[in-house]
């Protein structure tokens, strides 16, 4: 029976192609926006998080946190061996790297400037995950092992020291020792307190010599796949507390706070655009209802004929309800198809990884069906309750 | 007795008094009768036919169809009765313009929940009888008036109704075509169908076995 209703509805929609399409358009546009917004919202958030934090959300930072301590010799530090041990002893650590920090004064463009210097092992770049090096290369494990005097300079710093057009291979003097510039780095973001464009990165081994110590005050951790950073953070905190005989001398952070802010922003954007899409879906639904009412009026005589040959109220009601449902679900389907194909096209053109969310598709389709029912009920009710004698007389 | 009308009154809401289309009309019709209802416009012919055809209910009085009180029936039962026991033929054919001839004819079968596969066969069988087997896939607009009315008759007959109600079936046709249509009705009647027909024209009425004259909602003569 329902197959009959469906074929009959499809026939009448085919009859009024343009009108059907126009009334579908509202639904198409709103479902299209719902699908794109949800997909972009989810994919985009992933993308922004990656962009902001480098390796994404699996980074945990531990550092000395004795804010009120003024005496250097009282600072709680880790030795290189202790740091290495953490990799084995704390479950869920994929990799880790200490960061050695130093601030040096340099004459840049005629004035003395304080330049942050960061000493790191070669695996640090992978843990950070940032595509820091924009020109040249990073240093290798070998270079670290042999304390090669190489460095990576912030782009801005390099330009003001040597000029833009200068080739790599220039030498920079740090605390009296000359380092060969093998790479330039640039990033929109500050890495913690440092402006990466005006900083220097050295092999950790060279840094230890410069500092004259192997004491570690900052360690970067990368969580294993499937280990939530906040869980790892707890474990690291626990481990450090034990190391420092139960005292909270070090602090541990995840990228949670950053992610939370991003979440709030993207959620607000999603909510705003979703409500606009919701409103347009409502308007689309009203459009469909309007068209259905016109159709009922136009086909009054047809309804009379159908009733005269034996159609019940329910027969007529179903006919119009299914017609409206088909109109909306078809609109929803087209909206989803165009949305998804446009997203895939954008993904391909901009070389982005966009994952079309199944939830968005289901949501968009469900909503368009609901709108179909909502906007079809009243016109179908009107049609079903027409008096057959009057309907047959209708011109 | 197939049809029994007892003091049937139909009032349409109009003004303070209402409009009395039928005023206490009584009538009985046997099976296989061929009845013509004649009268000036506004005499209540169509109202009478609509009540007999179960499209409308009387305001007062009783209408018994095969002994069943139609006034007591709900909408669903009435739809079922229209579907299985009544066949309508209208002056303006009332075919669905967007459907093919065949689809028009099988429309009543659709509502009697006859399986899809059987419908087409039944429709084509009946179209054969009215001589339109070859036009099964045409649209009504591609047919002449006479042909359209034959499609309408085929639609009325497809469910083997007890009664065929025809409201001025020749009104929109020329005399020759009108006669052809009347021949079909006469044939149907010979094969045992009960036919009720409204007409203005005396020679059309002459096909009937009984003529009922109506004026102002009352039977003035019955012959």
XYZ file of C-alpha atoms in Angstrom:
618
model
C 0.000 0.000 0.000
C 2.756 2.416 0.966
C 4.572 1.697 -2.262
C 1.436 2.948 -4.006
C 1.400 6.119 -1.941
C 5.065 6.669 -2.681
C 4.771 6.146 -6.431
C 1.710 8.352 -6.557
C 3.510 11.068 -4.572
C 6.586 10.848 -6.772
C 4.355 11.195 -9.805
C 2.764 14.371 -8.546
C 6.162 15.809 -7.540
C 7.474 15.030 -11.028
C 4.473 16.853 -12.433
C 5.484 20.063 -10.682
C 9.245 19.818 -11.027
C 10.180 23.459 -10.615
C 7.821 24.042 -7.741
C 8.961 20.912 -5.966
C 12.569 21.903 -6.445
C 12.037 25.439 -5.175
C 10.259 24.248 -2.081
C 13.022 21.701 -1.566
C 15.689 24.378 -1.898
C 15.160 25.703 1.621
C 15.606 22.209 3.013
C 18.611 21.569 0.770
C 20.376 24.705 1.942
C 19.737 24.152 5.618
C 20.733 20.484 5.591
C 23.764 21.420 3.528
C 24.777 23.941 6.188
C 24.111 21.558 9.051
C 26.297 18.871 7.515
C 29.083 21.276 6.596
C 29.062 23.074 9.929
C 29.222 19.938 11.986
C 31.896 18.434 9.769
C 33.948 21.604 9.602
C 33.407 22.154 13.308
C 34.788 18.748 14.181
C 37.464 18.583 11.507
C 38.369 22.215 11.981
C 38.801 21.849 15.711
C 41.153 18.948 15.152
C 43.015 21.048 12.652
C 43.297 24.108 14.890
C 44.440 22.043 17.849
C 47.109 20.459 15.670
C 48.134 23.850 14.350
C 48.376 25.401 17.792
C 49.998 22.662 19.745
C 52.119 20.934 17.166
C 51.801 17.260 17.823
C 48.294 17.910 18.932
C 46.831 17.185 22.259
C 49.159 14.408 23.379
C 51.845 16.736 24.714
C 52.546 17.002 28.442
C 55.018 19.490 29.889
C 56.691 19.117 33.275
C 58.829 21.883 34.727
C 60.279 23.134 37.951
C 57.762 25.239 39.781
C 59.543 26.758 42.752
C 58.291 30.234 42.129
C 59.321 31.630 45.516
C 62.720 29.953 45.698
C 65.530 32.434 45.076
C 68.559 30.316 45.816
C 69.736 28.469 42.770
C 71.195 25.595 44.748
C 67.828 24.842 46.275
C 66.144 24.271 42.954
C 64.850 20.738 42.456
C 66.251 19.319 39.257
C 66.396 16.015 37.447
C 69.553 14.432 36.077
C 69.729 13.145 32.535
C 69.674 9.608 33.888
C 66.534 10.367 35.905
C 64.883 11.791 32.819
C 65.798 8.715 30.784
C 64.424 6.494 33.548
C 61.056 8.213 33.411
C 60.563 6.934 29.906
C 60.774 3.371 31.167
C 59.082 3.801 34.523
C 56.043 5.880 33.667
C 53.583 3.853 31.608
C 52.033 5.667 28.669
C 55.074 7.747 27.733
C 55.771 7.412 24.038
C 58.828 9.645 24.128
C 60.313 12.465 26.146
C 62.923 15.157 25.810
C 64.479 17.586 28.259
C 64.644 21.269 27.414
C 67.577 23.353 28.637
C 66.994 27.042 28.758
C 69.380 29.938 28.717
C 69.021 33.597 28.073
C 71.872 35.330 26.317
C 72.522 38.911 25.348
C 73.286 39.668 21.741
C 73.881 42.776 19.704
C 71.083 42.899 17.201
C 70.807 45.873 14.884
C 72.931 48.043 17.131
C 71.179 47.340 20.387
C 71.595 44.677 23.023
C 68.807 42.171 23.100
C 68.024 39.254 25.315
C 67.735 36.154 23.190
C 66.312 32.903 24.559
C 68.374 29.829 23.780
C 66.834 26.384 23.999
C 68.930 23.261 24.141
C 67.202 20.100 23.031
C 67.977 16.559 21.898
C 67.183 15.596 18.293
C 63.962 13.760 19.167
C 62.546 16.972 20.639
C 61.371 18.101 17.196
C 59.245 14.968 16.843
C 57.788 15.348 20.305
C 56.908 18.946 19.664
C 55.659 17.909 16.264
C 55.796 21.463 14.998
C 57.023 22.092 11.522
C 59.406 24.568 13.003
C 62.188 24.509 10.489
C 61.175 26.556 7.481
C 64.572 26.618 5.794
C 67.546 24.300 6.085
C 67.286 21.310 8.407
C 67.168 20.218 12.032
C 70.191 18.733 13.708
C 70.667 14.989 13.911
C 71.243 12.660 16.816
C 74.852 12.292 15.703
C 75.392 16.020 15.850
C 73.941 16.043 19.352
C 76.084 13.118 20.436
C 79.243 14.766 19.141
C 78.291 18.214 20.376
C 78.537 19.684 16.910
C 78.346 23.453 17.029
C 75.233 23.832 14.960
C 72.129 25.833 15.662
C 68.714 26.683 14.355
C 67.916 30.367 14.437
C 64.636 32.186 14.512
C 63.920 33.709 11.115
C 63.531 37.235 12.390
C 66.689 37.068 14.417
C 68.653 35.700 11.463
C 67.314 38.413 9.163
C 68.224 41.220 11.507
C 71.643 39.768 12.099
C 72.599 38.946 8.535
C 69.905 40.241 6.217
C 67.207 38.306 4.424
C 69.189 37.181 1.442
C 72.074 35.648 3.343
C 72.562 31.929 2.893
C 72.589 29.449 5.750
C 75.955 28.565 7.200
C 76.515 31.897 8.940
C 78.045 31.780 12.360
C 76.427 33.104 15.481
C 78.374 33.647 18.681
C 76.675 32.517 21.827
C 78.581 33.202 25.039
C 81.747 33.362 22.996
C 81.277 30.123 21.099
C 80.477 30.151 17.417
C 77.597 28.085 16.118
C 76.892 27.293 12.497
C 73.327 28.128 11.408
C 71.949 25.041 9.658
C 68.294 25.900 9.736
C 65.802 28.696 10.207
C 62.606 28.414 12.106
C 59.456 30.393 12.058
C 56.083 29.856 13.575
C 53.098 32.008 14.209
C 52.991 30.843 17.784
C 54.968 31.471 20.843
C 56.395 28.320 22.280
C 55.633 28.887 25.892
C 57.209 32.170 26.851
C 59.508 32.309 23.829
C 59.049 34.054 20.582
C 60.393 31.358 18.335
C 61.219 33.869 15.621
C 63.788 35.470 17.866
C 65.156 32.394 19.599
C 67.982 29.940 19.040
C 67.886 26.173 19.327
C 71.082 24.243 20.082
C 71.883 20.563 20.538
C 71.321 19.681 24.186
C 74.926 18.495 24.535
C 76.295 21.911 23.546
C 73.832 23.555 25.860
C 74.998 21.439 28.802
C 78.521 22.696 28.164
C 77.369 26.287 27.908
C 75.429 25.959 31.141
C 78.149 23.916 32.782
C 75.567 21.569 34.198
C 73.334 18.671 33.219
C 70.519 19.648 35.556
C 67.141 19.379 33.872
C 64.329 21.772 34.764
C 61.929 21.195 31.883
C 60.804 17.931 30.267
C 58.459 17.420 27.351
C 56.429 14.204 27.192
C 54.491 12.681 24.349
C 51.634 10.388 25.359
C 51.239 6.989 23.759
C 48.320 6.462 21.388
C 45.218 5.744 23.421
C 46.617 7.261 26.621
C 44.775 10.395 27.547
C 47.210 13.279 28.264
C 45.408 14.099 31.492
C 45.996 10.527 32.724
C 49.648 10.793 31.785
C 49.820 14.137 33.523
C 48.602 12.535 36.752
C 51.176 9.742 36.463
C 54.035 12.150 35.791
C 52.949 14.344 38.686
C 52.843 11.333 40.978
C 56.253 10.151 39.813
C 57.836 13.563 40.317
C 56.315 13.906 43.748
C 57.928 10.610 44.712
C 61.239 11.671 43.195
C 61.240 14.866 45.233
C 60.284 13.039 48.446
C 56.615 13.897 48.418
C 57.009 17.595 47.663
C 55.239 19.377 44.839
C 58.303 21.064 43.417
C 57.460 20.511 39.785
C 54.306 21.378 37.857
C 52.823 19.320 35.058
C 50.630 20.732 32.272
C 48.728 19.330 29.346
C 47.399 21.266 26.415
C 43.970 20.928 28.027
C 43.578 24.585 28.791
C 44.295 25.557 25.207
C 41.948 22.879 23.968
C 39.257 24.075 26.354
C 39.488 27.589 24.993
C 39.371 26.268 21.435
C 36.417 24.112 22.385
C 34.519 27.075 23.714
C 35.235 29.152 20.626
C 34.352 26.437 18.139
C 31.276 25.492 20.147
C 30.029 29.066 20.112
C 30.589 29.265 16.372
C 28.862 25.915 15.897
C 25.904 26.930 18.012
C 25.480 30.245 16.216
C 25.657 28.756 12.741
C 23.609 25.730 13.737
C 20.834 27.924 15.017
C 20.895 29.852 11.760
C 20.690 26.528 9.933
C 17.899 25.493 12.276
C 15.997 28.661 11.530
C 16.481 28.191 7.809
C 15.223 24.614 8.204
C 12.149 25.996 9.925
C 11.666 28.556 7.153
C 12.181 25.790 4.601
C 9.555 23.757 6.416
C 7.112 26.640 6.280
C 7.833 26.912 2.548
C 7.047 23.243 2.102
C 3.878 23.619 4.150
C 2.834 26.529 1.989
C 3.434 24.550 -1.192
C 1.531 21.597 0.217
C -1.426 23.828 1.101
C -1.393 25.205 -2.433
C -1.232 21.643 -3.746
C -4.217 20.637 -1.621
C -6.202 23.606 -2.899
C -5.171 22.940 -6.477
C -6.011 19.280 -6.262
C -9.297 19.676 -4.409
C -11.151 18.109 -7.310
C -8.706 15.232 -7.450
C -9.302 14.652 -3.735
C -13.060 14.673 -4.429
C -12.630 12.103 -7.200
C -10.450 9.909 -5.018
C -13.008 10.050 -2.224
C -15.856 9.303 -4.630
C -14.151 6.096 -5.774
C -13.518 4.966 -2.219
C -10.504 6.765 -0.678
C -10.826 7.083 3.096
C -9.629 10.065 5.122
C -6.511 8.123 5.996
C -5.793 7.360 2.350
C -5.842 11.055 1.502
C -3.923 12.000 4.642
C -1.149 9.523 3.898
C -0.931 10.601 0.292
C -0.184 14.203 1.181
C 1.918 13.436 4.223
C 4.126 11.091 2.222
C 4.401 13.665 -0.507
C 5.688 16.232 1.962
C 7.961 13.658 3.570
C 9.430 12.719 0.194
C 9.890 16.378 -0.677
C 11.822 17.042 2.528
C 13.829 13.839 2.690
C 14.780 14.287 -0.955
C 15.833 17.843 -0.119
C 17.758 16.519 2.868
C 19.449 13.895 0.706
C 20.469 16.440 -1.896
C 21.684 18.765 0.868
C 23.819 16.001 2.352
C 25.223 15.011 -1.041
C 26.145 18.555 -2.020
C 27.519 19.261 1.452
C 29.677 16.166 1.503
C 30.943 16.575 -2.045
C 31.783 20.223 -1.461
C 33.648 19.342 1.726
C 35.558 16.599 -0.028
C 36.389 19.029 -2.809
C 37.637 21.616 -0.320
C 39.620 18.916 1.448
C 41.220 17.875 -1.811
C 41.924 21.418 -3.030
C 43.334 22.670 0.256
C 44.982 19.376 1.085
C 43.204 19.107 4.407
C 42.155 16.016 6.224
C 38.405 16.428 6.630
C 36.403 13.573 8.029
C 32.756 13.710 7.103
C 30.922 12.879 10.278
C 28.284 10.166 10.029
C 26.485 11.814 12.903
C 26.067 15.001 10.897
C 24.561 13.073 7.994
C 22.145 11.206 10.227
C 21.237 14.418 12.038
C 20.662 16.362 8.813
C 18.527 13.621 7.338
C 16.505 13.062 10.493
C 15.797 16.758 10.800
C 14.666 17.087 7.208
C 12.319 14.104 7.658
C 10.940 15.646 10.830
C 10.380 18.920 9.000
C 8.644 16.922 6.249
C 6.217 15.418 8.734
C 5.761 18.679 10.609
C 4.998 20.687 7.487
C 2.888 17.970 5.886
C 0.537 17.199 8.739
C -1.645 20.271 8.522
C -2.098 20.320 4.723
C -2.748 16.570 4.767
C -5.300 17.048 7.524
C -7.031 19.759 5.491
C -7.084 17.483 2.439
C -8.355 14.475 4.371
C -11.281 16.392 5.800
C -12.574 17.889 2.563
C -16.228 17.194 1.933
C -16.332 15.007 -1.204
C -19.434 16.678 -2.648
C -17.924 20.150 -2.331
C -14.534 18.929 -3.522
C -16.079 17.484 -6.677
C -17.864 20.747 -7.381
C -14.637 22.768 -6.925
C -13.485 24.562 -10.043
C -35.271 -3.940 -2.045
C -31.949 -2.419 -3.012
C -32.571 1.201 -2.092
C -35.117 2.606 0.302
C -35.425 6.305 1.102
C -37.787 7.211 3.922
C -38.808 10.864 4.388
C -35.345 12.004 3.395
C -34.676 15.700 3.951
C -31.460 17.496 3.112
C -30.881 20.997 4.423
C -27.883 23.070 3.422
C -26.894 25.841 5.792
C -27.847 29.069 4.076
C -29.328 32.124 5.734
C -31.439 31.704 8.855
C -33.760 29.011 7.541
C -31.292 26.949 5.558
C -31.869 25.693 2.053
C -34.080 22.616 1.735
C -32.668 20.654 -1.194
C -34.817 17.622 -0.458
C -38.109 17.797 1.431
C -39.173 14.499 2.995
C -38.622 12.455 -0.095
C -39.478 8.726 -0.109
C -38.425 6.314 -2.800
C -37.663 2.634 -3.291
C -35.567 1.138 -6.028
C -35.332 -2.529 -6.911
C -32.248 -4.265 -8.195
C -31.697 -4.071 -11.971
C -33.869 -1.004 -12.383
C -32.789 1.754 -14.782
C -33.982 5.017 -13.362
C -33.790 8.468 -14.829
C -34.093 11.466 -12.512
C -35.400 14.483 -14.345
C -36.084 18.002 -13.191
C -35.085 21.633 -13.516
C -31.851 22.825 -11.966
C -32.073 23.322 -8.228
C -34.734 20.650 -7.942
C -32.496 18.433 -5.809
C -31.497 15.847 -8.443
C -27.800 15.914 -7.649
C -28.425 16.007 -3.911
C -30.565 12.901 -4.258
C -27.912 11.153 -6.310
C -25.160 12.136 -3.872
C -27.151 10.699 -0.987
C -27.890 7.473 -2.830
C -24.228 7.318 -3.846
C -23.164 7.710 -0.203
C -21.202 10.891 -0.915
C -23.533 12.744 1.417
C -25.820 11.895 4.301
C -29.457 12.974 4.705
C -30.169 15.636 7.330
C -33.382 13.891 8.330
C -34.992 10.614 7.352
C -33.595 7.209 6.612
C -31.644 5.787 3.730
C -31.384 1.994 3.621
C -28.988 0.408 1.148
C -29.472 -3.349 1.040
C -31.273 -2.944 4.350
C -28.365 -1.131 6.028
C -28.920 2.316 7.514
C -26.434 4.587 5.751
C -27.116 7.450 8.171
C -25.503 5.420 10.956
C -22.275 4.726 9.043
C -19.011 6.503 9.739
C -16.724 8.002 7.102
C -14.689 4.839 6.703
C -17.673 2.596 6.111
C -19.074 5.113 3.629
C -15.763 5.177 1.748
C -15.833 1.397 1.610
C -19.409 1.377 0.336
C -18.554 3.943 -2.354
C -15.576 1.843 -3.291
C -17.300 -1.529 -3.599
C -20.994 -0.887 -4.185
C -21.225 2.391 -6.082
C -19.826 3.557 -9.392
C -19.938 7.245 -10.245
C -20.064 8.831 -13.672
C -20.010 12.632 -13.838
C -20.987 15.202 -16.421
C -17.452 16.594 -16.537
C -15.897 13.086 -16.551
C -13.740 13.883 -13.492
C -10.716 11.920 -14.599
C -7.326 12.568 -13.026
C -5.659 14.625 -15.756
C -2.116 13.611 -14.823
C -2.811 9.883 -14.759
C -3.088 7.618 -17.776
C -6.376 6.063 -18.853
C -5.388 2.796 -17.234
C -4.316 4.468 -13.986
C -7.635 6.284 -13.854
C -9.544 3.067 -14.275
C -7.621 1.181 -11.619
C -7.972 3.955 -9.031
C -10.906 2.253 -7.203
C -8.906 -1.007 -7.120
C -6.092 0.901 -5.422
C -8.445 1.774 -2.572
C -9.913 -1.729 -2.335
C -6.356 -2.951 -1.601
C -6.294 -5.246 -4.582
C -2.715 -6.400 -5.215
C -0.810 -4.331 -7.755
C -0.356 -7.160 -10.208
C -4.044 -7.915 -10.499
C -5.099 -4.307 -10.877
C -3.747 -3.701 -14.311
C -5.320 -6.866 -15.666
C -8.735 -5.931 -14.269
C -8.477 -2.383 -15.613
C -7.509 -3.543 -19.070
C -10.303 -6.087 -19.104
C -12.873 -3.391 -18.387
C -11.300 -0.977 -20.895
C -11.677 -3.707 -23.510
C -15.402 -3.787 -22.739
C -15.840 -0.056 -23.334
C -13.725 -0.301 -26.488
C -10.666 1.633 -25.267
C -8.142 -1.176 -24.888
C -5.760 0.552 -27.310
C -5.792 3.877 -25.438
C -4.775 2.446 -22.104
C -1.578 4.507 -21.855
C -2.981 7.797 -23.145
C -3.712 10.790 -20.976
C -7.354 11.873 -20.697
C -6.515 15.114 -22.526
C -5.568 13.071 -25.595
C -9.043 11.571 -25.811
C -12.344 12.875 -27.185
C -15.205 13.689 -24.805
C -16.986 10.433 -25.595
C -13.825 8.453 -25.008
C -13.218 10.249 -21.730
C -16.720 9.414 -20.578
C -16.150 5.790 -21.524
C -13.012 5.828 -19.361
C -15.108 7.231 -16.532
C -17.679 4.461 -17.050
C -14.888 1.879 -17.048
C -13.652 3.338 -13.750
C -17.188 3.172 -12.331
C -17.529 -0.464 -13.346
C -14.118 -1.833 -12.468
C -15.142 -2.909 -8.954
C -18.442 -4.523 -10.091
C -20.696 -2.054 -8.236
C -24.320 -2.674 -7.274
C -25.355 0.762 -8.439
C -24.068 3.071 -11.126
C -24.816 6.731 -10.366
C -24.523 8.941 -13.406
C -24.942 12.709 -13.065
C -25.798 14.022 -16.540
C -23.273 11.738 -18.227
C -24.181 13.033 -21.691
C -24.347 16.688 -20.712
C -20.966 17.534 -22.171
C -21.293 15.358 -25.269
C -22.866 15.825 -28.670
C -26.058 13.900 -29.452
C -24.424 11.043 -31.335
C -21.772 10.433 -28.712
C -24.406 10.859 -26.032
C -26.405 8.055 -27.620
C -23.334 5.824 -27.753
C -22.784 6.373 -24.036
C -26.466 5.666 -23.326
C -26.168 2.422 -25.289
C -23.398 1.375 -22.928
C -25.640 2.107 -19.945
C -28.501 0.172 -21.540
C -26.183 -2.782 -22.110
C -24.993 -2.636 -18.505
C -28.573 -2.600 -17.303
C -29.402 -5.621 -19.445
C -26.495 -7.447 -17.827
C -28.003 -6.735 -14.422
C -26.625 -3.388 -13.200
C -28.842 -0.957 -11.347
C -28.521 2.458 -12.937
C -29.507 5.873 -11.636
C -29.106 8.664 -14.084
C -29.753 12.375 -13.967
C -30.611 14.082 -17.201
C -32.285 17.105 -18.721
C -33.035 15.514 -22.031
C -36.209 13.611 -22.639
C -34.758 11.244 -25.244
C -31.953 10.327 -22.847
C -34.523 9.672 -20.121
C -36.356 7.399 -22.502
C -33.617 4.774 -22.118
C -34.728 4.313 -18.506
C -37.345 1.894 -17.276
C -38.620 4.411 -14.758
C -38.501 8.213 -14.733
C -38.656 10.272 -11.559
C -39.596 13.927 -11.917
C -38.293 16.211 -9.205
C -39.230 19.790 -8.426
C -38.179 21.817 -5.372
C -36.904 18.768 -3.563
C -40.034 16.707 -4.019
C -41.088 13.951 -6.373
C -43.843 15.326 -8.566
C -44.267 12.366 -10.855
C -42.996 8.844 -11.143
C -43.566 6.820 -14.278
